């Protein structure tokens, strides 16, 4: 087999990367896997996945089911689910992944009981919406010269078991675009992503980290629940900051029942004032403008003046990329994902 630029690759490499993506995202559609591996959703690229997916399925490393939208759930395609399949790893596939790619076991996500083994259709739909958001990040940034590294963790509990995010995303970016160091882009495999191996690695000079907590809102949670979620983020942030101060003054003593987030998300020995920037900014993706307005109101009531990004799938679809899309911030200003203010909506 070969890529469109003629570079040879093995079928086993494609199968390995499919397993890697399903480990990272838990569930993905045919179209998403195609874009994650080839950065292209064209029919010709989809055909290149047919044999590897069939082999993995025949070896009982992945499961699949026809993709369709559940009642009460709208897809990111204006309520219409694309044709194809939804895929996930079996226990056999997960065991193989830990042996072939041991670096994956460093991820700290803790899934709900039965989440991976017997997921219902709502779980799959919700998770593939998260996969879609992250797929768009990877498509935009994997070949950008401003990108240093990307970290993604699905169903992340890095803030504690009391606060499970749909996803944790950290982008390590250069302040100014620069020439790519290492292999030229056209010599890399199409599925190459500059993964960040650990959240605690300090940023290099000339770079910065942007960390986000992804929350996919399907409109099924009540507004009081979302206000309570904002309060939960606030309590978690305040507990970490208070514990950090105590550790600096009391020589390391802190409450072992809840690991402070700075011990997971920040470089070692960081100053508390600098640690604030490493706490993930909530990014809430919704289905309608009405829902966005209502959630923005209760979220700001639950955690006033905290940095936040809120958007809809329609806003994401209209933008040139997910990075430049319109997000409503805590001051009701329209900004891009990194917080730069848009001149106009």
mmCIF file of C-alpha atoms in Angstrom:
data_model
loop_
_atom_site.group_PDB
_atom_site.id
_atom_site.type_symbol
_atom_site.label_atom_id
_atom_site.label_comp_id
_atom_site.label_asym_id
_atom_site.label_seq_id
_atom_site.Cartn_x
_atom_site.Cartn_y
_atom_site.Cartn_z
ATOM 1 C CA UNK A 1 0.000 0.000 0.000
ATOM 2 C CA UNK A 2 1.145 3.591 -0.457
ATOM 3 C CA UNK A 3 0.107 7.115 0.382
ATOM 4 C CA UNK A 4 -0.997 9.657 -2.189
ATOM 5 C CA UNK A 5 2.574 10.973 -2.390
ATOM 6 C CA UNK A 6 3.892 7.490 -3.084
ATOM 7 C CA UNK A 7 5.329 6.723 0.348
ATOM 8 C CA UNK A 8 4.899 3.062 1.255
ATOM 9 C CA UNK A 9 3.234 1.969 4.463
ATOM 10 C CA UNK A 10 2.232 -1.393 5.873
ATOM 11 C CA UNK A 11 -1.284 -2.536 6.587
ATOM 12 C CA UNK A 12 -0.186 -3.353 10.138
ATOM 13 C CA UNK A 13 0.747 0.303 10.640
ATOM 14 C CA UNK A 14 -2.728 1.415 9.619
ATOM 15 C CA UNK A 15 -4.306 -1.143 11.959
ATOM 16 C CA UNK A 16 -2.102 0.046 14.830
ATOM 17 C CA UNK A 17 -3.139 3.664 14.297
ATOM 18 C CA UNK A 18 -6.816 2.717 14.161
ATOM 19 C CA UNK A 19 -6.397 1.009 17.535
ATOM 20 C CA UNK A 20 -4.514 4.049 18.876
ATOM 21 C CA UNK A 21 -7.320 6.412 17.853
ATOM 22 C CA UNK A 22 -10.010 4.157 19.319
ATOM 23 C CA UNK A 23 -8.044 3.957 22.564
ATOM 24 C CA UNK A 24 -7.771 7.748 22.723
ATOM 25 C CA UNK A 25 -11.371 8.528 21.777
ATOM 26 C CA UNK A 26 -13.178 5.310 22.856
ATOM 27 C CA UNK A 27 -15.624 5.558 19.945
ATOM 28 C CA UNK A 28 -15.283 6.885 16.391
ATOM 29 C CA UNK A 29 -17.217 6.758 13.145
ATOM 30 C CA UNK A 30 -15.892 5.583 9.788
ATOM 31 C CA UNK A 31 -15.627 9.183 8.614
ATOM 32 C CA UNK A 32 -13.767 10.298 11.750
ATOM 33 C CA UNK A 33 -11.239 7.456 11.510
ATOM 34 C CA UNK A 34 -10.675 8.345 7.879
ATOM 35 C CA UNK A 35 -9.948 11.975 8.739
ATOM 36 C CA UNK A 36 -7.816 11.054 11.756
ATOM 37 C CA UNK A 37 -5.622 8.755 9.669
ATOM 38 C CA UNK A 38 -5.601 10.458 6.281
ATOM 39 C CA UNK A 39 -6.659 14.031 7.144
ATOM 40 C CA UNK A 40 -9.169 13.521 4.359
ATOM 41 C CA UNK A 41 -12.746 12.254 4.330
ATOM 42 C CA UNK A 42 -12.935 11.612 0.584
ATOM 43 C CA UNK A 43 -14.407 8.356 -0.674
ATOM 44 C CA UNK A 44 -11.021 7.252 -2.025
ATOM 45 C CA UNK A 45 -9.530 7.643 1.455
ATOM 46 C CA UNK A 46 -12.434 5.783 3.054
ATOM 47 C CA UNK A 47 -11.742 2.829 0.767
ATOM 48 C CA UNK A 48 -8.229 2.565 2.216
ATOM 49 C CA UNK A 49 -9.747 1.776 5.611
ATOM 50 C CA UNK A 50 -11.992 -1.058 4.454
ATOM 51 C CA UNK A 51 -9.436 -3.875 4.641
ATOM 52 C CA UNK A 52 -7.717 -2.793 7.913
ATOM 53 C CA UNK A 53 -11.087 -2.370 9.648
ATOM 54 C CA UNK A 54 -12.272 -5.731 8.367
ATOM 55 C CA UNK A 55 -9.093 -7.434 9.592
ATOM 56 C CA UNK A 56 -9.384 -5.878 13.056
ATOM 57 C CA UNK A 57 -13.041 -6.869 13.216
ATOM 58 C CA UNK A 58 -12.305 -10.450 12.156
ATOM 59 C CA UNK A 59 -9.588 -10.655 14.826
ATOM 60 C CA UNK A 60 -12.159 -9.495 17.438
ATOM 61 C CA UNK A 61 -10.076 -6.410 18.257
ATOM 62 C CA UNK A 62 -12.846 -3.951 17.437
ATOM 63 C CA UNK A 63 -16.641 -3.992 17.476
ATOM 64 C CA UNK A 64 -18.957 -1.996 15.277
ATOM 65 C CA UNK A 65 -22.600 -1.068 14.880
ATOM 66 C CA UNK A 66 -24.479 0.902 12.214
ATOM 67 C CA UNK A 67 -24.395 4.597 12.920
ATOM 68 C CA UNK A 68 -27.694 6.326 13.606
ATOM 69 C CA UNK A 69 -28.853 9.208 15.772
ATOM 70 C CA UNK A 70 -30.640 8.395 19.019
ATOM 71 C CA UNK A 71 -34.001 9.979 19.922
ATOM 72 C CA UNK A 72 -33.406 13.310 21.626
ATOM 73 C CA UNK A 73 -29.850 13.597 20.284
ATOM 74 C CA UNK A 74 -28.869 15.817 17.392
ATOM 75 C CA UNK A 75 -25.681 15.085 15.535
ATOM 76 C CA UNK A 76 -23.057 17.609 14.469
ATOM 77 C CA UNK A 77 -24.437 17.123 10.938
ATOM 78 C CA UNK A 78 -27.643 19.113 11.574
ATOM 79 C CA UNK A 79 -29.480 16.191 13.081
ATOM 80 C CA UNK A 80 -28.556 13.686 10.366
ATOM 81 C CA UNK A 81 -26.154 10.882 11.141
ATOM 82 C CA UNK A 82 -23.782 10.062 8.298
ATOM 83 C CA UNK A 83 -23.784 6.575 6.848
ATOM 84 C CA UNK A 84 -21.204 4.091 8.030
ATOM 85 C CA UNK A 85 -20.359 2.533 11.354
ATOM 86 C CA UNK A 86 -19.440 3.447 14.894
ATOM 87 C CA UNK A 87 -16.388 1.563 16.166
ATOM 88 C CA UNK A 88 -14.876 0.788 19.558
ATOM 89 C CA UNK A 89 -12.201 -1.497 21.008
ATOM 90 C CA UNK A 90 -12.967 -4.917 22.444
ATOM 91 C CA UNK A 91 -11.123 -6.228 25.498
ATOM 92 C CA UNK A 92 -8.822 -8.097 23.101
ATOM 93 C CA UNK A 93 -8.088 -4.851 21.290
ATOM 94 C CA UNK A 94 -7.381 -3.004 24.521
ATOM 95 C CA UNK A 95 -5.032 -5.740 25.727
ATOM 96 C CA UNK A 96 -3.138 -5.656 22.438
ATOM 97 C CA UNK A 97 -2.896 -1.852 22.603
ATOM 98 C CA UNK A 98 -1.269 -1.920 26.051
ATOM 99 C CA UNK A 99 1.395 -4.319 24.754
ATOM 100 C CA UNK A 100 2.022 -2.655 21.397
ATOM 101 C CA UNK A 101 1.764 0.970 22.622
ATOM 102 C CA UNK A 102 2.509 1.008 26.379
ATOM 103 C CA UNK A 103 2.652 4.808 26.362
ATOM 104 C CA UNK A 104 -1.148 4.795 26.119
ATOM 105 C CA UNK A 105 -1.459 3.395 29.637
ATOM 106 C CA UNK A 106 -0.197 6.683 31.090
ATOM 107 C CA UNK A 107 -3.586 8.262 30.372
ATOM 108 C CA UNK A 108 -5.499 8.779 33.606
ATOM 109 C CA UNK A 109 -9.086 8.460 32.383
ATOM 110 C CA UNK A 110 -11.432 6.335 34.481
ATOM 111 C CA UNK A 111 -14.535 5.240 32.618
ATOM 112 C CA UNK A 112 -17.985 4.592 33.983
ATOM 113 C CA UNK A 113 -18.905 0.993 34.792
ATOM 114 C CA UNK A 114 -19.919 -0.707 31.559
ATOM 115 C CA UNK A 115 -18.967 2.347 29.479
ATOM 116 C CA UNK A 116 -16.530 0.457 27.240
ATOM 117 C CA UNK A 117 -18.024 -3.022 27.528
ATOM 118 C CA UNK A 118 -21.731 -2.464 26.945
ATOM 119 C CA UNK A 119 -22.297 1.110 25.775
ATOM 120 C CA UNK A 120 -25.794 2.224 24.899
ATOM 121 C CA UNK A 121 -26.462 4.255 21.789
ATOM 122 C CA UNK A 122 -26.681 7.549 23.667
ATOM 123 C CA UNK A 123 -23.202 6.951 25.073
ATOM 124 C CA UNK A 124 -21.842 6.231 21.603
ATOM 125 C CA UNK A 125 -23.528 9.288 20.076
ATOM 126 C CA UNK A 126 -22.294 11.584 22.833
ATOM 127 C CA UNK A 127 -18.765 10.212 22.639
ATOM 128 C CA UNK A 128 -18.553 10.480 18.854
ATOM 129 C CA UNK A 129 -19.544 14.146 19.175
ATOM 130 C CA UNK A 130 -16.513 14.592 21.437
ATOM 131 C CA UNK A 131 -14.433 12.666 18.890
ATOM 132 C CA UNK A 132 -15.674 15.054 16.203
ATOM 133 C CA UNK A 133 -14.523 18.111 18.160
ATOM 134 C CA UNK A 134 -11.063 16.605 18.702
ATOM 135 C CA UNK A 135 -10.829 15.383 15.111
ATOM 136 C CA UNK A 136 -11.290 18.964 13.937
ATOM 137 C CA UNK A 137 -8.511 20.104 16.284
ATOM 138 C CA UNK A 138 -6.146 17.479 14.891
ATOM 139 C CA UNK A 139 -7.070 18.240 11.274
ATOM 140 C CA UNK A 140 -6.316 21.916 11.825
ATOM 141 C CA UNK A 141 -3.137 21.660 13.893
ATOM 142 C CA UNK A 142 -1.286 18.452 13.001
ATOM 143 C CA UNK A 143 0.576 20.078 10.099
ATOM 144 C CA UNK A 144 0.653 23.672 11.351
ATOM 145 C CA UNK A 145 4.129 25.037 11.975
ATOM 146 C CA UNK A 146 2.897 26.760 15.155
ATOM 147 C CA UNK A 147 2.039 23.370 16.691
ATOM 148 C CA UNK A 148 4.552 21.817 19.074
ATOM 149 C CA UNK A 149 2.406 19.065 20.604
ATOM 150 C CA UNK A 150 -1.172 17.974 21.329
ATOM 151 C CA UNK A 151 -2.532 16.082 24.340
ATOM 152 C CA UNK A 152 -6.040 14.586 24.333
ATOM 153 C CA UNK A 153 -7.686 12.410 26.961
ATOM 154 C CA UNK A 154 -11.292 11.212 26.733
ATOM 155 C CA UNK A 155 -13.499 10.910 29.838
ATOM 156 C CA UNK A 156 -10.658 12.486 31.786
ATOM 157 C CA UNK A 157 -10.555 12.457 35.579
ATOM 158 C CA UNK A 158 -7.318 14.393 36.016
ATOM 159 C CA UNK A 159 -9.241 16.891 38.167
ATOM 160 C CA UNK A 160 -10.501 14.061 40.379
ATOM 161 C CA UNK A 161 -13.150 11.358 40.235
ATOM 162 C CA UNK A 162 -15.712 13.935 41.352
ATOM 163 C CA UNK A 163 -15.291 15.898 38.109
ATOM 164 C CA UNK A 164 -15.217 13.870 34.921
ATOM 165 C CA UNK A 165 -14.706 15.893 31.753
ATOM 166 C CA UNK A 166 -15.830 14.645 28.358
ATOM 167 C CA UNK A 167 -12.301 15.411 27.288
ATOM 168 C CA UNK A 168 -9.097 17.152 28.330
ATOM 169 C CA UNK A 169 -7.151 18.907 25.573
ATOM 170 C CA UNK A 170 -3.797 20.628 25.878
ATOM 171 C CA UNK A 171 -2.281 22.461 22.941
ATOM 172 C CA UNK A 172 1.390 23.398 23.074
ATOM 173 C CA UNK A 173 1.896 26.118 20.491
ATOM 174 C CA UNK A 174 4.608 28.494 19.339
ATOM 175 C CA UNK A 175 3.990 32.187 19.816
ATOM 176 C CA UNK A 176 5.050 32.635 16.204
ATOM 177 C CA UNK A 177 4.911 30.057 13.426
ATOM 178 C CA UNK A 178 8.308 28.540 12.725
ATOM 179 C CA UNK A 179 9.870 25.982 10.470
ATOM 180 C CA UNK A 180 9.104 22.422 11.529
ATOM 181 C CA UNK A 181 12.071 20.789 13.230
ATOM 182 C CA UNK A 182 12.561 17.138 12.310
ATOM 183 C CA UNK A 183 10.964 15.280 9.447
ATOM 184 C CA UNK A 184 9.452 17.450 6.727
ATOM 185 C CA UNK A 185 5.693 17.186 6.651
ATOM 186 C CA UNK A 186 5.577 15.299 3.326
ATOM 187 C CA UNK A 187 7.874 12.590 4.743
ATOM 188 C CA UNK A 188 5.627 11.893 7.717
ATOM 189 C CA UNK A 189 2.891 9.332 7.651
ATOM 190 C CA UNK A 190 -0.520 10.966 7.080
ATOM 191 C CA UNK A 191 -1.698 9.917 10.542
ATOM 192 C CA UNK A 192 1.215 11.620 12.298
ATOM 193 C CA UNK A 193 0.203 13.713 15.315
ATOM 194 C CA UNK A 194 2.852 15.401 17.513
ATOM 195 C CA UNK A 195 1.510 13.912 20.745
ATOM 196 C CA UNK A 196 2.504 15.474 24.064
ATOM 197 C CA UNK A 197 3.617 12.521 26.233
ATOM 198 C CA UNK A 198 3.007 14.113 29.626
ATOM 199 C CA UNK A 199 1.094 17.068 31.019
ATOM 200 C CA UNK A 200 3.923 17.930 33.409
ATOM 201 C CA UNK A 201 6.584 18.659 30.793
ATOM 202 C CA UNK A 202 7.423 22.378 31.036
ATOM 203 C CA UNK A 203 6.831 24.536 27.984
ATOM 204 C CA UNK A 204 9.923 25.555 26.037
ATOM 205 C CA UNK A 205 10.986 29.122 25.416
ATOM 206 C CA UNK A 206 8.838 30.725 22.754
ATOM 207 C CA UNK A 207 5.908 28.376 23.353
ATOM 208 C CA UNK A 208 2.781 28.397 25.489
ATOM 209 C CA UNK A 209 0.188 25.869 26.660
ATOM 210 C CA UNK A 210 -3.573 26.192 26.237
ATOM 211 C CA UNK A 211 -5.615 23.663 28.237
ATOM 212 C CA UNK A 212 -9.328 23.003 27.759
ATOM 213 C CA UNK A 213 -12.008 20.888 29.429
ATOM 214 C CA UNK A 214 -14.361 19.772 26.665
ATOM 215 C CA UNK A 215 -18.034 19.474 27.627
ATOM 216 C CA UNK A 216 -20.408 18.256 24.912
ATOM 217 C CA UNK A 217 -23.917 19.400 25.790
ATOM 218 C CA UNK A 218 -26.706 17.418 24.123
ATOM 219 C CA UNK A 219 -29.465 19.442 25.797
ATOM 220 C CA UNK A 220 -30.436 16.582 28.115
ATOM 221 C CA UNK A 221 -29.070 18.029 31.368
ATOM 222 C CA UNK A 222 -31.169 20.562 33.253
ATOM 223 C CA UNK A 223 -29.867 24.085 33.791
ATOM 224 C CA UNK A 224 -29.534 23.586 37.596
ATOM 225 C CA UNK A 225 -27.289 20.580 36.921
ATOM 226 C CA UNK A 226 -25.086 22.667 34.645
ATOM 227 C CA UNK A 227 -24.911 25.432 37.244
ATOM 228 C CA UNK A 228 -23.814 22.803 39.776
ATOM 229 C CA UNK A 229 -21.178 21.600 37.315
ATOM 230 C CA UNK A 230 -19.779 25.136 37.084
ATOM 231 C CA UNK A 231 -19.685 25.267 40.891
ATOM 232 C CA UNK A 232 -17.844 21.945 40.879
ATOM 233 C CA UNK A 233 -15.180 23.383 38.574
ATOM 234 C CA UNK A 234 -14.884 26.397 40.882
ATOM 235 C CA UNK A 235 -14.494 24.277 44.035
ATOM 236 C CA UNK A 236 -11.885 22.114 42.331
ATOM 237 C CA UNK A 237 -9.908 25.153 41.221
ATOM 238 C CA UNK A 238 -10.052 26.815 44.640
ATOM 239 C CA UNK A 239 -9.099 23.601 46.458
ATOM 240 C CA UNK A 240 -6.031 23.224 44.254
ATOM 241 C CA UNK A 241 -4.913 26.810 44.757
ATOM 242 C CA UNK A 242 -5.399 26.617 48.538
ATOM 243 C CA UNK A 243 -3.541 23.313 48.733
ATOM 244 C CA UNK A 244 -0.695 24.689 46.656
ATOM 245 C CA UNK A 245 -0.266 27.584 49.072
ATOM 246 C CA UNK A 246 -0.302 25.211 52.057
ATOM 247 C CA UNK A 247 2.253 22.924 50.454
ATOM 248 C CA UNK A 248 4.592 25.872 50.006
ATOM 249 C CA UNK A 249 4.173 27.053 53.609
ATOM 250 C CA UNK A 250 3.720 23.721 55.453
ATOM 251 C CA UNK A 251 6.427 21.707 53.756
ATOM 252 C CA UNK A 252 4.276 19.407 51.637
ATOM 253 C CA UNK A 253 1.329 18.461 53.845
ATOM 254 C CA UNK A 254 -2.011 18.318 52.062
ATOM 255 C CA UNK A 255 -5.282 16.409 51.940
ATOM 256 C CA UNK A 256 -4.525 13.034 50.334
ATOM 257 C CA UNK A 257 -8.212 12.344 49.699
ATOM 258 C CA UNK A 258 -8.180 14.663 46.676
ATOM 259 C CA UNK A 259 -4.990 15.072 44.669
ATOM 260 C CA UNK A 260 -4.479 18.758 43.839
ATOM 261 C CA UNK A 261 -4.806 19.407 40.129
ATOM 262 C CA UNK A 262 -1.512 21.267 39.947
ATOM 263 C CA UNK A 263 0.331 18.000 40.710
ATOM 264 C CA UNK A 264 -1.100 16.572 37.492
ATOM 265 C CA UNK A 265 -1.500 19.509 35.128
ATOM 266 C CA UNK A 266 1.470 21.770 35.905
ATOM 267 C CA UNK A 267 5.250 21.508 35.561
ATOM 268 C CA UNK A 268 7.004 20.660 38.866
ATOM 269 C CA UNK A 269 7.665 23.430 41.404
ATOM 270 C CA UNK A 270 5.531 25.954 39.587
ATOM 271 C CA UNK A 271 4.636 29.265 41.199
ATOM 272 C CA UNK A 272 0.938 29.475 42.176
ATOM 273 C CA UNK A 273 0.476 32.625 40.110
ATOM 274 C CA UNK A 274 1.686 30.771 37.021
ATOM 275 C CA UNK A 275 -0.319 27.624 37.820
ATOM 276 C CA UNK A 276 -3.610 29.422 37.210
ATOM 277 C CA UNK A 277 -2.980 29.323 33.457
ATOM 278 C CA UNK A 278 -2.786 25.512 33.517
ATOM 279 C CA UNK A 279 -6.278 24.934 34.888
ATOM 280 C CA UNK A 280 -8.458 23.827 31.958
ATOM 281 C CA UNK A 281 -10.822 26.376 30.429
ATOM 282 C CA UNK A 282 -14.279 24.798 30.031
ATOM 283 C CA UNK A 283 -15.379 24.593 26.395
ATOM 284 C CA UNK A 284 -19.105 23.820 26.119
ATOM 285 C CA UNK A 285 -20.448 22.820 22.694
ATOM 286 C CA UNK A 286 -24.233 23.013 22.237
ATOM 287 C CA UNK A 287 -26.895 22.481 19.592
ATOM 288 C CA UNK A 288 -28.695 25.845 19.521
ATOM 289 C CA UNK A 289 -28.337 29.562 20.216
ATOM 290 C CA UNK A 290 -31.146 29.401 22.764
ATOM 291 C CA UNK A 291 -29.382 26.658 24.689
ATOM 292 C CA UNK A 292 -26.114 28.607 24.494
ATOM 293 C CA UNK A 293 -27.716 31.715 26.016
ATOM 294 C CA UNK A 294 -29.330 29.739 28.833
ATOM 295 C CA UNK A 295 -26.231 27.713 29.685
ATOM 296 C CA UNK A 296 -24.022 30.810 29.570
ATOM 297 C CA UNK A 297 -26.303 32.509 32.089
ATOM 298 C CA UNK A 298 -26.339 29.677 34.647
ATOM 299 C CA UNK A 299 -22.655 28.848 34.173
ATOM 300 C CA UNK A 300 -21.619 32.413 34.939
ATOM 301 C CA UNK A 301 -23.845 32.272 37.988
ATOM 302 C CA UNK A 302 -22.179 29.052 39.141
ATOM 303 C CA UNK A 303 -18.643 30.366 38.619
ATOM 304 C CA UNK A 304 -18.708 34.140 38.087
ATOM 305 C CA UNK A 305 -15.968 35.794 36.021
ATOM 306 C CA UNK A 306 -14.214 32.505 35.219
ATOM 307 C CA UNK A 307 -12.778 32.010 31.764
ATOM 308 C CA UNK A 308 -15.055 29.915 29.553
ATOM 309 C CA UNK A 309 -15.764 29.207 25.874
ATOM 310 C CA UNK A 310 -19.294 28.401 24.682
ATOM 311 C CA UNK A 311 -20.335 27.670 21.128
ATOM 312 C CA UNK A 312 -22.658 25.663 18.898
ATOM 313 C CA UNK A 313 -22.043 23.124 16.157
ATOM 314 C CA UNK A 314 -23.414 25.695 13.726
ATOM 315 C CA UNK A 315 -20.729 28.204 14.729
ATOM 316 C CA UNK A 316 -18.068 25.522 14.347
ATOM 317 C CA UNK A 317 -19.419 24.529 10.950
ATOM 318 C CA UNK A 318 -19.418 28.096 9.615
ATOM 319 C CA UNK A 319 -15.827 28.826 10.632
ATOM 320 C CA UNK A 320 -12.725 28.099 8.585
ATOM 321 C CA UNK A 321 -11.509 25.983 11.471
ATOM 322 C CA UNK A 322 -12.410 25.057 15.013
ATOM 323 C CA UNK A 323 -9.601 27.320 16.249
ATOM 324 C CA UNK A 324 -11.033 30.449 14.598
ATOM 325 C CA UNK A 325 -14.712 29.737 15.301
ATOM 326 C CA UNK A 326 -16.856 32.012 17.466
ATOM 327 C CA UNK A 327 -17.013 31.177 21.178
ATOM 328 C CA UNK A 328 -18.887 33.196 23.788
ATOM 329 C CA UNK A 329 -16.626 33.999 26.736
ATOM 330 C CA UNK A 330 -17.383 34.943 30.348
ATOM 331 C CA UNK A 331 -17.779 38.612 29.376
ATOM 332 C CA UNK A 332 -20.283 37.745 26.613
ATOM 333 C CA UNK A 333 -17.704 38.613 23.975
ATOM 334 C CA UNK A 334 -17.183 36.526 20.855
ATOM 335 C CA UNK A 335 -13.645 35.152 20.833
ATOM 336 C CA UNK A 336 -11.703 32.384 19.093
ATOM 337 C CA UNK A 337 -10.624 29.253 20.960
ATOM 338 C CA UNK A 338 -7.465 30.925 22.289
ATOM 339 C CA UNK A 339 -9.444 33.927 23.552
ATOM 340 C CA UNK A 340 -8.660 36.504 20.864
ATOM 341 C CA UNK A 341 -11.633 38.833 20.410
ATOM 342 C CA UNK A 342 -13.462 38.683 17.074
ATOM 343 C CA UNK A 343 -14.019 42.063 15.448
ATOM 344 C CA UNK A 344 -17.521 41.041 14.416
ATOM 345 C CA UNK A 345 -19.793 38.095 14.855
#
